[in-house]
């Protein structure tokens, strides 16, 4: 761990909040992607079986 | 032509924007305190913001009424270009909302202790700037015309588009009130207004055609 | 073989399916590598102390905040001119990524500004422009959300994007004129003498490349999601047709 | 006067009608029939140029079409006369007097449109068609809320329009006694699109 000196709070909070936002975006993107993929598969199945 | 007559006859739209402007201006000293020096500093900005909000408030009536009673469909199939129809609508909006605001601004300036040099500039900047507000607002109204609860969305869409007009307009008024040079912001304000009047009706008409189909 | 082949939704899905996994990996390595390099292995600035490390987040995020809007503008133009559905959906997919980038740039900027300028927020031209950009993003996303018919939504949002771009540029000039500001000039420039010393620059390049790739990967993935959503809508509509 | 070839129309991105084709000469009327939701209004709006066709073409002079929708398109605070004058000026007509008498509106001319009954409003909105001076009328459910006498009034206005060399396309369920061709839209209902997801679309 580097010595951040008197600005430790500043730097760490900047990294922390950014990481939170980036991860949040990533997780939401992937979750929505997976959900839509599953829903589409279900609908496709149904449509194919009904003709 | 018809819009003008309608706006006057309906009465409500005409007075409402003006009354809103008055109320906002009157509320400001209640919130920032009665110190006349403070009020004098913020007066140009408050007047501009009040005028902008009053404009915004009256925008949803611009096309919504014609949408509801079906006249928009009929106008779109009429031999007039839709761009022209929308320009006229924006003009009607300006005459019934913008112009009264311009005329009322100096009177309300008294309430806010506007410095003596500022009256000319606040009036002039509003006179040049409010047409842009009407034309930009017309674009916003055309974007959201068919939507339920379009009013709130329209404010969200139109406000960022108002930023340059507000900045230059308020800058003219502020510099004028402080006796500084106003040429540059005045030119920019005029440029924005002319550019908006010349180009935005095309975007508004394109958007309205999409919304009508 | 032309680039327009990828305007076919199915082809787009098949291709992205193949190229996304390695891209995820590369962008992750670049971002993490760049950030770790910057965070652990660069010296402190003699004036700004350790706060200079924030640059590895702030500058790439700001870069992508603007480029995301620019990409949306290009995608909107492609939709307006050539009417490729994938293009409109890509613009839609990019907007939330752009919002997050803008937000990161604003937040890291505020946190950085606190010790450097002694204030969280100043109505500095750059900060203000980013705030205005943020509002534009919000309006754009709200308009997409508000409209049911996907083609109508694509048409309206792309015109909003075009008009908004003009007004965003105007706002930039207006804001510059309105307040000269505290913010330093651009961190990186080619023509001028380098503003940032090499020790800081290399990890910064890595982070910027990482952010660009990360943006690309996210947008491609999200565009795929939007395509599936569109297909699902189309299938459901078809089902309703056969019921009726 | 107007010819339609292989026309496909869509409502809210869903195709509703396809392969519609007809040809209408001066003096002819075409009456569209079909159950609710078949796409009569959509077809009429497409003909009027309010929405682009999905495919196919409409051959004819767009500038000759006057469209009357479900909604009356009246300004309630303006008087009957002012409403008509507005549209007369938009379409460059000079006189509204014959129209007022044709639709029996002379006695109501100074009344604000808001004080009219639904049927009277409908008459006013149909009178608008006459002041447009256009030769092809496109009418969507023109007889809604009209009483028998007013329907007769309307029918004779249409007959006069046809005999003066005009044409009309209308969607209506009642028999107007106009000598027009019937077009049942049910056979033109769009078939289900194929499910091959390969042609650049989403299905």
Coordinates of C-alpha atoms in Angstrom, one line a residue, chain C residues 45 47-48 51-63 66 105 108-109 112 117 126-127 130 172 182-205 207-208:
Chain C
X45 CA 3.2 15.2 -7.6
X47 CA 2.4 20.2 -5.7
X48 CA -0.7 18.1 -5.6
X51 CA -4.2 13.4 -5.2
X52 CA -2.6 13.3 -8.6
X53 CA -3.6 9.6 -8.6
X54 CA -7.2 10.6 -9.2
X55 CA -6.1 11.6 -12.7
X56 CA -6.2 7.9 -13.8
X57 CA -10.0 7.9 -13.2
X58 CA -10.9 11.5 -13.9
X59 CA -9.4 12.0 -17.3
X60 CA -10.4 8.7 -18.9
X61 CA -13.9 9.1 -17.6
X62 CA -14.2 12.6 -18.9
X63 CA -12.8 11.5 -22.2
X66 CA -17.7 13.2 -24.3
X105 CA -15.8 12.6 -14.0
X108 CA -13.8 12.5 -9.0
X109 CA -13.5 16.1 -10.0
X112 CA -10.2 16.3 -6.2
X117 CA -9.2 24.5 -4.8
X126 CA -15.5 22.6 -17.5
X127 CA -17.4 21.4 -14.5
X130 CA -20.2 18.4 -17.8
X172 CA -19.7 25.0 -24.0
X182 CA -10.0 27.5 -12.1
X183 CA -9.6 24.3 -14.1
X184 CA -6.3 23.6 -15.6
X185 CA -6.0 23.2 -19.4
X186 CA -6.2 19.8 -21.1
X187 CA -4.1 17.2 -19.4
X188 CA -2.8 15.8 -22.6
X189 CA -2.0 17.5 -25.8
X190 CA 0.0 16.6 -28.9
X191 CA 1.1 19.9 -30.2
X192 CA 2.0 21.7 -26.9
X193 CA 4.8 20.7 -24.6
X194 CA 3.6 17.8 -22.6
X195 CA 1.7 18.9 -19.6
X196 CA 2.0 15.7 -17.7
X197 CA 5.3 14.1 -17.0
X198 CA 6.0 10.7 -18.5
X199 CA 5.8 8.8 -15.2
X200 CA 2.2 9.9 -15.0
X201 CA 1.4 9.6 -18.7
X202 CA 2.1 5.9 -19.4
X203 CA -0.3 4.5 -16.8
X204 CA -2.8 7.2 -17.9
X205 CA -2.6 6.0 -21.5
X207 CA -6.3 3.6 -18.3
X208 CA -7.6 5.6 -21.3

